[in-house]
mmCIF file of C-alpha atoms in Angstrom:
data_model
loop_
_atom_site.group_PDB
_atom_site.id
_atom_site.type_symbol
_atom_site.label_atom_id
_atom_site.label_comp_id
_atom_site.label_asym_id
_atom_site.label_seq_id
_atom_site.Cartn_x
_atom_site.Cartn_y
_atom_site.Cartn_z
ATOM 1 C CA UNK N 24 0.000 0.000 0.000
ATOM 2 C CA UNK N 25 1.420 3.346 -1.381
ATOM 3 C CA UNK N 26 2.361 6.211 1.266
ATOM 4 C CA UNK N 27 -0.925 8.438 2.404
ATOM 5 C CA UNK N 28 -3.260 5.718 0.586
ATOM 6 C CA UNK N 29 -5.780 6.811 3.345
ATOM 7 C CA UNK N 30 -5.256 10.431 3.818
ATOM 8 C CA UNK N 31 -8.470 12.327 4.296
ATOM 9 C CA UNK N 32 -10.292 9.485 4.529
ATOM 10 C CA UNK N 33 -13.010 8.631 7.466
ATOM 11 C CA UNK N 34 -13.803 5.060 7.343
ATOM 12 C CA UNK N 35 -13.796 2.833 10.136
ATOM 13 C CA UNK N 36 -11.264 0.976 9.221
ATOM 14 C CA UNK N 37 -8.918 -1.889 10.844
ATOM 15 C CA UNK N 38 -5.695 -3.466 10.169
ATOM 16 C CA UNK N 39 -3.712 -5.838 11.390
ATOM 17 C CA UNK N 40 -0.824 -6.029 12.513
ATOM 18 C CA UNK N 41 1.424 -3.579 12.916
ATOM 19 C CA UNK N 42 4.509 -4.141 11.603
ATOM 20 C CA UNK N 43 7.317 -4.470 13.658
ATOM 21 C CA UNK N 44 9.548 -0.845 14.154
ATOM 22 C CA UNK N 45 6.692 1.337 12.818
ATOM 23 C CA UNK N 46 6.247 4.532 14.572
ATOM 24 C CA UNK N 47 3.879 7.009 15.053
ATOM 25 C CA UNK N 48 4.933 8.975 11.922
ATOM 26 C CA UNK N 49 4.771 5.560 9.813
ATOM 27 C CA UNK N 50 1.507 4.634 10.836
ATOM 28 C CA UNK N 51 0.233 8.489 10.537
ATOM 29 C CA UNK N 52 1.378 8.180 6.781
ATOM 30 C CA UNK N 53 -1.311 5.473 6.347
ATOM 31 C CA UNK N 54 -3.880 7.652 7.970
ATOM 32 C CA UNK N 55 -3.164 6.175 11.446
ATOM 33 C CA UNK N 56 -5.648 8.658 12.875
ATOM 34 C CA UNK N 57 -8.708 7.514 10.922
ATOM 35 C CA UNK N 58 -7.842 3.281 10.825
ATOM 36 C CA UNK N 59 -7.405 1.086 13.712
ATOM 37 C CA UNK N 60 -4.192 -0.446 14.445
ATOM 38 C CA UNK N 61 -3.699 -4.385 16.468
ATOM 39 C CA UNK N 62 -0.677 -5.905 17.645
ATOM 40 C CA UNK N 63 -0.120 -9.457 16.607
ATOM 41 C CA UNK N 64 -2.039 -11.868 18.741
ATOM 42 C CA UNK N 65 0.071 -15.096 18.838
ATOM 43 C CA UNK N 66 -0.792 -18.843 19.299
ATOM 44 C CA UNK N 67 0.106 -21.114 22.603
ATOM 45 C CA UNK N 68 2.808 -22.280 19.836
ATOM 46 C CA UNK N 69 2.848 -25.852 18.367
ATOM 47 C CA UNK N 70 6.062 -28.029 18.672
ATOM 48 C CA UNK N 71 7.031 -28.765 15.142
ATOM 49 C CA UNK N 72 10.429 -30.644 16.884
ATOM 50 C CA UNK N 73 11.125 -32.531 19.795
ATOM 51 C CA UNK N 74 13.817 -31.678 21.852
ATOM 52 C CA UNK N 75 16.036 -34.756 22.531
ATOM 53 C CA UNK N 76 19.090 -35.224 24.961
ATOM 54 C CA UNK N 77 21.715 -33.525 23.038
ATOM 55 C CA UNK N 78 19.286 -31.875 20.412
ATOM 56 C CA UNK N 79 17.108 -28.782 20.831
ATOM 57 C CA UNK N 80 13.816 -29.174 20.011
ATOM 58 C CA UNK N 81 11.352 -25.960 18.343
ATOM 59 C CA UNK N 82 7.998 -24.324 19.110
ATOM 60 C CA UNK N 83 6.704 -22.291 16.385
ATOM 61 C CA UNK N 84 4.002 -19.556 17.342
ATOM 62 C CA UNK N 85 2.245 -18.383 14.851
ATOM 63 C CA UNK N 86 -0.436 -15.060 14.475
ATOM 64 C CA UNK N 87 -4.248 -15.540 14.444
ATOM 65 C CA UNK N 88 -4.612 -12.299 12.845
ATOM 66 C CA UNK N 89 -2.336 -12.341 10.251
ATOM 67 C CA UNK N 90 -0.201 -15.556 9.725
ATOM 68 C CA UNK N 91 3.230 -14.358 11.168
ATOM 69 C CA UNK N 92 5.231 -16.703 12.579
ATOM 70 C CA UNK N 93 8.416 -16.850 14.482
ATOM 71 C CA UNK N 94 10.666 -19.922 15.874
ATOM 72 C CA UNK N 95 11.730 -20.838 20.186
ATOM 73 C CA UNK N 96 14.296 -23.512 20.528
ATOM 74 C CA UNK N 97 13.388 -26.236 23.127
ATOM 75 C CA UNK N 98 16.664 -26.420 25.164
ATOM 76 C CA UNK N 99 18.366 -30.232 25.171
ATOM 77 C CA UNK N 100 18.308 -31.471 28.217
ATOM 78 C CA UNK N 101 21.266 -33.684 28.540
ATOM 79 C CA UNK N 102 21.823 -37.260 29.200
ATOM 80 C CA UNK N 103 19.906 -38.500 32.332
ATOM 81 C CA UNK N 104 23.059 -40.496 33.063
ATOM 82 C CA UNK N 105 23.224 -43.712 35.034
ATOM 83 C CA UNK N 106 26.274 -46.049 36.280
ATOM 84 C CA UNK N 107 26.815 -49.377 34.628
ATOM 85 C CA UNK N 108 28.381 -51.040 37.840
ATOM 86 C CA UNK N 109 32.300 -52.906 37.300
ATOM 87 C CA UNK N 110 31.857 -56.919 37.133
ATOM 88 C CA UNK N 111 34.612 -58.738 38.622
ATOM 89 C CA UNK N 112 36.023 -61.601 36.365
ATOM 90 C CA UNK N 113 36.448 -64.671 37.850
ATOM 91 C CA UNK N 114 38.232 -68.341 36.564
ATOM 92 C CA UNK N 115 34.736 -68.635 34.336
ATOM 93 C CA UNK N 116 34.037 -65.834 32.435
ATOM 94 C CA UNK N 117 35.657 -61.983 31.176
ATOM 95 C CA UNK N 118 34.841 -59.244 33.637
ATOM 96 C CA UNK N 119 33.845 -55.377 32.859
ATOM 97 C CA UNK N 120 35.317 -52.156 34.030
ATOM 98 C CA UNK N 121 32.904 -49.362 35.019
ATOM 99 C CA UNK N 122 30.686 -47.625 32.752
ATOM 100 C CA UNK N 123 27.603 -45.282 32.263
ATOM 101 C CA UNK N 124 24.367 -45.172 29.700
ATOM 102 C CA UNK N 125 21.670 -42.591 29.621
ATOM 103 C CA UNK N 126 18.052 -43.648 30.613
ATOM 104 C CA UNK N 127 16.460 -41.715 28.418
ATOM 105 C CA UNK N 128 17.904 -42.496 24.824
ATOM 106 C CA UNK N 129 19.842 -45.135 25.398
ATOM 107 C CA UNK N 130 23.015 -43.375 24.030
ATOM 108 C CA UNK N 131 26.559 -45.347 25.867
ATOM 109 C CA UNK N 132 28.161 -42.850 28.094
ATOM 110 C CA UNK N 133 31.351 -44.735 28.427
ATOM 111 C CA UNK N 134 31.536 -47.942 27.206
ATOM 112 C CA UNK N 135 32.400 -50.720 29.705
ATOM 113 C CA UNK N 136 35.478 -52.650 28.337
ATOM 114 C CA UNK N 137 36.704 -56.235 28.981
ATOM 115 C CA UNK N 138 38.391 -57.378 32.029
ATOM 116 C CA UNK N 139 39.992 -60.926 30.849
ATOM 117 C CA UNK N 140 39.062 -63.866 33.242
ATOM 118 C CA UNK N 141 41.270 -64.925 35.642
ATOM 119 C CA UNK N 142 44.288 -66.778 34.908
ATOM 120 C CA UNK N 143 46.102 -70.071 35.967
ATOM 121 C CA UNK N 144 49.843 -69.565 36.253
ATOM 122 C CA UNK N 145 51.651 -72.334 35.145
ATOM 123 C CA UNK N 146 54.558 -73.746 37.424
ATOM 124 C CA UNK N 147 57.321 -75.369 35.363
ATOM 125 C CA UNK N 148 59.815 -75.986 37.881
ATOM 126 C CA UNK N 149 59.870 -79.553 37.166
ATOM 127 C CA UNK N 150 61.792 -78.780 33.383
ATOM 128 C CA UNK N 151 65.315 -78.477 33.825
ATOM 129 C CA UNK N 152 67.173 -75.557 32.805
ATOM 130 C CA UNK N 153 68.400 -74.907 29.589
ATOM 131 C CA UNK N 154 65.553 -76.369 27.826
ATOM 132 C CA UNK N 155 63.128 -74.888 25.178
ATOM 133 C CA UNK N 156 59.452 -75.541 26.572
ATOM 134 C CA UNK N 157 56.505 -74.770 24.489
ATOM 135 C CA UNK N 158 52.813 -74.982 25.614
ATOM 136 C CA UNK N 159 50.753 -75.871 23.225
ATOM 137 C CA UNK N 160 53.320 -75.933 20.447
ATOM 138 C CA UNK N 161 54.162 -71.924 21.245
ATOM 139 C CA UNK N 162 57.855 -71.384 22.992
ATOM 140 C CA UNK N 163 57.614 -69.294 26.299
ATOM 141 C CA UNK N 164 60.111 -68.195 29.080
ATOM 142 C CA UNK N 165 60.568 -71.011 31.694
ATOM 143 C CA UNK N 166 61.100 -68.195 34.286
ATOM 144 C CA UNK N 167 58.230 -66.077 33.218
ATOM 145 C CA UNK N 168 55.842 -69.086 31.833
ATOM 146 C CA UNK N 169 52.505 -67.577 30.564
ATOM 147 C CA UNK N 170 49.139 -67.444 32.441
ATOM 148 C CA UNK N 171 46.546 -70.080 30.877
ATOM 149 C CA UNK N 172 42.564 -68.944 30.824
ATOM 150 C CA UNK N 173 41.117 -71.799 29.565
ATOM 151 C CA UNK N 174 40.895 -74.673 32.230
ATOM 152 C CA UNK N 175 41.642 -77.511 29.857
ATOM 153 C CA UNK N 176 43.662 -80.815 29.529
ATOM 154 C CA UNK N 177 47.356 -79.380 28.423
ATOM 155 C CA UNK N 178 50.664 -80.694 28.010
ATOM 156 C CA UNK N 179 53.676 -78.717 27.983
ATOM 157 C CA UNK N 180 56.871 -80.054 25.508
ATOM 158 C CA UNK N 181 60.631 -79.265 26.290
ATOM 159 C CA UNK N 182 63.732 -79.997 24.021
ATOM 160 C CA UNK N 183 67.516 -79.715 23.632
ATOM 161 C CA UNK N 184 69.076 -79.179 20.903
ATOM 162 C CA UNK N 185 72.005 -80.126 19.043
ATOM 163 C CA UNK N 186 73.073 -76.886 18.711
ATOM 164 C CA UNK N 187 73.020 -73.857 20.671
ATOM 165 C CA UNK N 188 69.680 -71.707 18.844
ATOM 166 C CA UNK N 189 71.439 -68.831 17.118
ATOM 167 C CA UNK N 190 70.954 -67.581 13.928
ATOM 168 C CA UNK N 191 71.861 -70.266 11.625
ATOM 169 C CA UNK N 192 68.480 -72.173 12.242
ATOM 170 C CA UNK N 193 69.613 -74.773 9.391
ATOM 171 C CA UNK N 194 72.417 -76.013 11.765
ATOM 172 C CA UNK N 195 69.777 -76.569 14.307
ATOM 173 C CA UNK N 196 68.286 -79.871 15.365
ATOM 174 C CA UNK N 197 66.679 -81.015 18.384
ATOM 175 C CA UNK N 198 67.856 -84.003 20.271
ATOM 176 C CA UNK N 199 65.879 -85.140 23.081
ATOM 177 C CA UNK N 200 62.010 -84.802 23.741
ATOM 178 C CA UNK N 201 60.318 -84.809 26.892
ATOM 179 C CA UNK N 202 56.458 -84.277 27.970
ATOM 180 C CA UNK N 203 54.822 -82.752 30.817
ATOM 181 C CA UNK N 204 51.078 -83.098 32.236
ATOM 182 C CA UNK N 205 50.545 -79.935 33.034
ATOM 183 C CA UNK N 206 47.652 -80.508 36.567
ATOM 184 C CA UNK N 207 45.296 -77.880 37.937
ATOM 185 C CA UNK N 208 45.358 -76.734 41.468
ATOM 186 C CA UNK N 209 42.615 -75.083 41.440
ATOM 187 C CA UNK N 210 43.359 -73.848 45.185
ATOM 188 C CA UNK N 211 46.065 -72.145 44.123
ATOM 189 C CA UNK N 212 44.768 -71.350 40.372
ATOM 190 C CA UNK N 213 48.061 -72.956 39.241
ATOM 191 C CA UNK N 214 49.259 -75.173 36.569
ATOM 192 C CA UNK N 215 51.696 -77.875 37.560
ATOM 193 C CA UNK N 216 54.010 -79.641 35.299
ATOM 194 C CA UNK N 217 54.487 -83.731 35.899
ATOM 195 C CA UNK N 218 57.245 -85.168 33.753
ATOM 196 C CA UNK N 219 55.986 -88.568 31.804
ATOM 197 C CA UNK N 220 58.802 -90.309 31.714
ATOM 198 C CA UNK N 221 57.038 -92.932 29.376
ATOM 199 C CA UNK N 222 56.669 -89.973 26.434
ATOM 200 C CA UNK N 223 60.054 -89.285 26.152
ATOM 201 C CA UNK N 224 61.663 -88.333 22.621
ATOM 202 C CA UNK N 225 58.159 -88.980 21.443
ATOM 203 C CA UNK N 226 58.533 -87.373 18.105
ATOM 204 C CA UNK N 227 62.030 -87.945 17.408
ATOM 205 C CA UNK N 228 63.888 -86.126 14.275
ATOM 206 C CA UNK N 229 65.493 -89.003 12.265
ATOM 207 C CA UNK N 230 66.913 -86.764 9.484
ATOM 208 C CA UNK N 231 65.845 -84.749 5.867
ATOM 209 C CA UNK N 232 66.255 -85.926 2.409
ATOM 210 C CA UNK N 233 65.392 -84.748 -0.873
ATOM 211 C CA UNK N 234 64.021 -86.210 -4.494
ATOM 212 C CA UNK N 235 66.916 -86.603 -6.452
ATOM 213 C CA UNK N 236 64.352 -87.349 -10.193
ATOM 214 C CA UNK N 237 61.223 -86.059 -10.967
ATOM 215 C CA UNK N 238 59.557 -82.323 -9.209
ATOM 216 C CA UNK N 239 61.754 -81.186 -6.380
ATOM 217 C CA UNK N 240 60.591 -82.469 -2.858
ATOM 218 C CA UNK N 241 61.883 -82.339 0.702
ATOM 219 C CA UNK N 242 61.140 -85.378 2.998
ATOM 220 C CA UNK N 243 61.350 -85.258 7.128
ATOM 221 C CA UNK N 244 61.995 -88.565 8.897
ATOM 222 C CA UNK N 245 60.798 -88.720 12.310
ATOM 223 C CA UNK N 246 60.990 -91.667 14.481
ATOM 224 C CA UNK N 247 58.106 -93.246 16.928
ATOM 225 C CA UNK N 248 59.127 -95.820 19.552
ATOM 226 C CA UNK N 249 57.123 -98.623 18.269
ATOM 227 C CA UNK N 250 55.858 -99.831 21.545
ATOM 228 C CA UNK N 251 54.691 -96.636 23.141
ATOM 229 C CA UNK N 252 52.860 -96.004 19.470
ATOM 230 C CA UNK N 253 51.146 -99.268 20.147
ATOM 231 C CA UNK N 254 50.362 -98.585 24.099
ATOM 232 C CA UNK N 255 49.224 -94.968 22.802
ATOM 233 C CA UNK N 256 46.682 -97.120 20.427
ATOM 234 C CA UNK N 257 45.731 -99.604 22.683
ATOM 235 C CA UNK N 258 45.921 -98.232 26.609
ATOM 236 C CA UNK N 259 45.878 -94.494 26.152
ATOM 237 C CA UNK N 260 46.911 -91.647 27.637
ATOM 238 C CA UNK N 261 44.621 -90.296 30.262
ATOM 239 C CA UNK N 262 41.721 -91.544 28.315
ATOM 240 C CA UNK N 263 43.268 -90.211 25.300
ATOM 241 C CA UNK N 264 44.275 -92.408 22.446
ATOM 242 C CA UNK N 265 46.271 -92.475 19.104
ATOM 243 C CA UNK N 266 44.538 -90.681 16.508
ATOM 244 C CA UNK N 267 46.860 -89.440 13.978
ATOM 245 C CA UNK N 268 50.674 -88.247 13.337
ATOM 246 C CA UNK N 269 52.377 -86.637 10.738
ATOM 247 C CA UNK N 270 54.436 -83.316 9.834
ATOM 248 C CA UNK N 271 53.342 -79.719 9.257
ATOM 249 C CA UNK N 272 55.561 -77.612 7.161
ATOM 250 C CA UNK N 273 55.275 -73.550 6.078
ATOM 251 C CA UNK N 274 58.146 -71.119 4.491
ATOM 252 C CA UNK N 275 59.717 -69.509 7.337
ATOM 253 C CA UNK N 276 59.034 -65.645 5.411
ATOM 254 C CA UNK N 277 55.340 -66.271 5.959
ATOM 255 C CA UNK N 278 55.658 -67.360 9.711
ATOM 256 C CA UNK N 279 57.703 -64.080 10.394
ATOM 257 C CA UNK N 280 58.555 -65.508 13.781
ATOM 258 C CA UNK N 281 55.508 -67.073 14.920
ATOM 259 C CA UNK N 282 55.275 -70.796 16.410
ATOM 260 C CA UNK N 283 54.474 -73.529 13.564
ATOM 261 C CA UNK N 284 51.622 -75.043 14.532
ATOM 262 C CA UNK N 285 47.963 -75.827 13.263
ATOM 263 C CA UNK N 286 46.727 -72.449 13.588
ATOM 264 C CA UNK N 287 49.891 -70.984 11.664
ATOM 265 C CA UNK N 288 50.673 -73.569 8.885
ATOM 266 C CA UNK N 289 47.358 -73.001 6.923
ATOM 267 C CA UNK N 290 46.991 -76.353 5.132
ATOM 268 C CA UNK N 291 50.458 -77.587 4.520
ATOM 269 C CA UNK N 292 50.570 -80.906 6.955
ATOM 270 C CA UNK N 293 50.331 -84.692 5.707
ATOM 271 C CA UNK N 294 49.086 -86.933 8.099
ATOM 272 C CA UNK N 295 51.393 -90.321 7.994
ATOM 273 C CA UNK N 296 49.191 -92.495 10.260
ATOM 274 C CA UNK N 297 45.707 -92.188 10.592
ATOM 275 C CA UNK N 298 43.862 -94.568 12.688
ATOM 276 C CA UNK N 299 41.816 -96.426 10.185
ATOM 277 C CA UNK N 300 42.957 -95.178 7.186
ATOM 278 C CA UNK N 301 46.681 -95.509 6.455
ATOM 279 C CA UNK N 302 49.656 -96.689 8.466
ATOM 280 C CA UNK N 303 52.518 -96.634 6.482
ATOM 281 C CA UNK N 304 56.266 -97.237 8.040
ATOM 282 C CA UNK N 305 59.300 -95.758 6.199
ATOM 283 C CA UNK N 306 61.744 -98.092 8.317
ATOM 284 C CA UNK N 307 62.362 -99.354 11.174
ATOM 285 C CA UNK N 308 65.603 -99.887 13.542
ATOM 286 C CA UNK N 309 66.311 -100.544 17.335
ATOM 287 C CA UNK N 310 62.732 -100.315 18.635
ATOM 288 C CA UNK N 311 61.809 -97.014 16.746
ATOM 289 C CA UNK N 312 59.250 -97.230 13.490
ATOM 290 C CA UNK N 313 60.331 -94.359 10.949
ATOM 291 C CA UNK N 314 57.865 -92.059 9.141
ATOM 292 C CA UNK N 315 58.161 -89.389 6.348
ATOM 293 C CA UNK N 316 55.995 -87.022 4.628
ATOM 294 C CA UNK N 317 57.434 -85.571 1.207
ATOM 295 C CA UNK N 318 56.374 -81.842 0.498
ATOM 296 C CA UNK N 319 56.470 -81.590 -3.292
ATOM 297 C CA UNK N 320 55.832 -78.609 -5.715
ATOM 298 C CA UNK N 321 58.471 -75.967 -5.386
ATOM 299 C CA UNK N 322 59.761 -74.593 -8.484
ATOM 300 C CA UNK N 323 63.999 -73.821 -8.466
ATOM 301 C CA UNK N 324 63.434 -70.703 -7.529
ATOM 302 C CA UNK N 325 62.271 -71.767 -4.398
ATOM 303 C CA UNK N 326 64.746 -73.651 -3.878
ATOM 304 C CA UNK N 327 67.219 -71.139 -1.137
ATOM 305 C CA UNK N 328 64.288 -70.313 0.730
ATOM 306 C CA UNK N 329 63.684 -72.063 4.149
ATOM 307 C CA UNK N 330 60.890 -74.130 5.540
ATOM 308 C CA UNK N 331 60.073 -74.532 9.052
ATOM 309 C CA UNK N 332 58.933 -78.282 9.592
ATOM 310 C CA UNK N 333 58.008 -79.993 12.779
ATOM 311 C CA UNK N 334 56.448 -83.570 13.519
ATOM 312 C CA UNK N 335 52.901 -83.802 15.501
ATOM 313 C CA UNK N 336 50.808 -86.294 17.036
ATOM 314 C CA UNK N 337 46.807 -85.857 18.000
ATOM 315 C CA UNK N 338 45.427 -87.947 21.085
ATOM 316 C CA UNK N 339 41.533 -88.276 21.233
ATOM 317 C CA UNK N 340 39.115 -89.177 24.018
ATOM 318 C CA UNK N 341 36.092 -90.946 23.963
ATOM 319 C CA UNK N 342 34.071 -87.717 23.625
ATOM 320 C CA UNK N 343 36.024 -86.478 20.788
ATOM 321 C CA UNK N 344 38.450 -83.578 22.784
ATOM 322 C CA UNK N 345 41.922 -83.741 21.145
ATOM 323 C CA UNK N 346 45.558 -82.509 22.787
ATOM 324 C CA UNK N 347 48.138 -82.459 19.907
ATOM 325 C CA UNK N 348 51.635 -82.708 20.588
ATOM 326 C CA UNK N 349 54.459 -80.964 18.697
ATOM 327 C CA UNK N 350 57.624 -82.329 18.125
ATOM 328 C CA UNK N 351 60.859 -79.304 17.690
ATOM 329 C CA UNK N 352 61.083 -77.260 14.702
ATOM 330 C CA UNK N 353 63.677 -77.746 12.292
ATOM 331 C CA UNK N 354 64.452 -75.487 9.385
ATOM 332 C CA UNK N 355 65.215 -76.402 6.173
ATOM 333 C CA UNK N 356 66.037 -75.680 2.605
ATOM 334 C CA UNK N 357 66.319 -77.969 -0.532
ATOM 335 C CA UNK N 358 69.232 -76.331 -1.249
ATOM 336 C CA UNK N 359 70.586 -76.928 1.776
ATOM 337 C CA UNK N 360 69.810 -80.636 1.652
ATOM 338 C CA UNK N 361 71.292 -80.645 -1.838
ATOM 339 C CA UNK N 362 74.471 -78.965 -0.144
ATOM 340 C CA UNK N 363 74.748 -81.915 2.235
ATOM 341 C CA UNK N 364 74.644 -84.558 -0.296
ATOM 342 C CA UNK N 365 76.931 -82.277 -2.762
ATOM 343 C CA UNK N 366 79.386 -85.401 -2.590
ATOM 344 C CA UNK N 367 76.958 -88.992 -2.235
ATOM 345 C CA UNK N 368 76.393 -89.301 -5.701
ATOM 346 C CA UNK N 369 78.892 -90.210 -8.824
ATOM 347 C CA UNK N 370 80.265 -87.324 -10.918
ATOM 348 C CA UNK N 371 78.424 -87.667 -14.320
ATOM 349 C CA UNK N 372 75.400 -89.445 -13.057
ATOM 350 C CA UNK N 373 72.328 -88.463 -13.374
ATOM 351 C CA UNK N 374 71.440 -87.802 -9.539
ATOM 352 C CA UNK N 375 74.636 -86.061 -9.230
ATOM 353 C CA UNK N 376 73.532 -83.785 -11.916
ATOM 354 C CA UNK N 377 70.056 -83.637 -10.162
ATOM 355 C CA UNK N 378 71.874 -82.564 -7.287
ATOM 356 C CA UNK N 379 74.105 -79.884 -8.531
ATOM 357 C CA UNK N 380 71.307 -78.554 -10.494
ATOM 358 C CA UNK N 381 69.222 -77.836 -7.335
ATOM 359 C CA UNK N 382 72.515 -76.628 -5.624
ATOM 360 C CA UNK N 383 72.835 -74.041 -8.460
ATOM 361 C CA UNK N 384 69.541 -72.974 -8.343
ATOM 362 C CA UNK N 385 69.630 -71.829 -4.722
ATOM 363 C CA UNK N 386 73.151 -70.324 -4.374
ATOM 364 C CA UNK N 387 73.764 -69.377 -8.224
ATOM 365 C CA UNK N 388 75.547 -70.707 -10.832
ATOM 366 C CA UNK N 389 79.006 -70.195 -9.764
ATOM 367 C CA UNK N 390 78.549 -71.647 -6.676
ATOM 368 C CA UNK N 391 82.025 -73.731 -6.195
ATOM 369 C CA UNK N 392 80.234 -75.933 -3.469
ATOM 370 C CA UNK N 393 81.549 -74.487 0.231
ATOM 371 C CA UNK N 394 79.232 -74.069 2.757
ATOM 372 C CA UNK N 395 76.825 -71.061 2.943
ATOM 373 C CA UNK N 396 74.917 -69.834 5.957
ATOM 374 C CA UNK N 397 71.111 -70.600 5.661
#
């Protein structure tokens, strides 16, 4: 509406609203003095959003006269916080440390984190010094053994070597085998380890060879006393019997350090006996049965790079629980086997040039034949 649209006029007018910051002299420009003037005349306001605990809500009021409309926030709340009490652990289950939720949305405050159950220490004060003892296949520190949380049947394994463990694993070889029972006491949440006597040199490493025709393989030999095999089959163990042996092998880069065992090798074991389905014997001498598994398939390439191998043997109860048993780890190459046999075969015949071929593949061409670390 143009300036003075009502000036002179006498009408009995009305308007609404007046604008907000108009003045006297504004509204006497519309002919203020002849028309009546209203203020807005706002709603009780509708919530058009609800406020939630860390989100303001909004009330929008809006005129009856005229449609205007303006905007309140709802203030958030906050959390309506409550405590999520600590659980203790105990020998059975995982505990959880303090934490806090809020009532209202559910929203987590601070999260409660795992405490891990309680542990059994293991005592191993039976195993002489100087010994490498691995639980469960994995090596650990005879004067700082680990702490076990699963209450289970376990056996602990301890070897000596040939040679000192250094660097040049290749030179390595263990020579004596012994197994413990490792008891609870579950008064004093401890593990104890009882030497069985009957066990020992279990699994025990008879030597390496290699194909000297055909695709390149490396074999391990490992020995089994014939009779304890046979009690193993037909007394047992603590209920637990004979269920299979045989070798697990991986290259030594993909390890990087770890302990060879099922959970490590991926799929690269053989199973020599198997109780009903094969049984075979490589040799036997003094008392002792001989097995080998052959690991086939490496191209010459391959041939320099090392393989950890170690022997195993699975016992099984009656309900089906299995302990397996690790005999030590050697590592190996084919070249390295070649190396050792550099001088067994003929000059000129064929599995002397089988031999020097593989030789050549893993320390070059040149290679004059002296020893080389690893």
């Amino acid at each position: 509406i143009g300036e003075h649209s009502f000036q002179g006029v006498t009408a009995a007018a009305w308007c609404s609203c007046l604008k907000e910051g108009w003045d006297e002299n504004t509204m006497l420009q519309y002919g203020a003095d002849k028309l009546t003037w209203s203020k807005h005349v706002y709603d009780d306001g509708e919530t058009v959003k609800e406020a939630s605990c860390t989100e303001d809500g909004v009330t929008k009021y809006t005129c009856d006269l005229c449609g205007d409309s303006y905007e309140i926030a709802i203030p958030a709340p906050g959390h309506t916080i409550v405590i999520d009490p600590a659980v203790e652990p105990d020998f059975e289950k995982d505990g959880l440390t303090e934490g806090s939720h809020c009532s209202v949305c559910g929203d987590i405050i601070v999260a409660q984190e795992p405490v891990p159950k309680l542990g059994y220490t293991v005592d191993l004060s039976a195993v002489p010094e100087g010994r490498a003892v691995e639980i469960n296949g994995v090596l650990c520190d005879i004067n700082e053994p680990p702490v076990i949380k699963e209450k289970t049947a376990m056996f602990a394994t301890a070897y000596e070597y040939g040679q000192s463990k250094g660097a040049d694993l290749v030179k390595q070889y263990p020579s004596s085998m012994k197994v413990y029972r490792l008891s609870c006491d579950e008064a004093n949440s401890t593990y104890t380890a009882e030497e069985l006597g009957a066990l020992d040199n279990l699994l025990t490493y008879s030597g390496f060879s290699i194909r000297i025709t055909g695709v390149p393989g490396i074999r391990m030999i490992t020995s089994v006393r014939e009779s304890l095999k046979n009690y193993l089959i037909d007394t047992g163990l603590d209920g637990y019997k004979l269920l299979e042996y045989g070798t697990l092998v991986q290259w030594e880069s993909e390890l990087n350090g770890a302990a060879l065992t099922f959970e490590t090798c991926g799929n690269r074991y053989a199973a020599a006996y198997k109780k009903g389905v094969s049984d075979p014997v490589f040799a036997r001498a003094g008392g002792y049965l001989m097995y080998t598994n052959v690991f086939v398939g490496f191209t010459e390439t391959q041939c320099a790079q090392e393989l950890a191998m170690r022997p195993y043997m699975k016992l099984q109860n009656d309900e089906g629980n299995q302990i397996v048993l690790y005999g030590g780890t050697l590592h190996r190459s084919i070249g390295f086997i070649a190396l050792q046999n550099k001088d067994a075969f003929l000059p000129g015949s064929g599995a002397y040039e089988y031999i020097w071929k593989l030789i050549r593949a893993a320390y070059g061409n040149s290679y004059d034949g002296s020893y080389r670390k690893g």
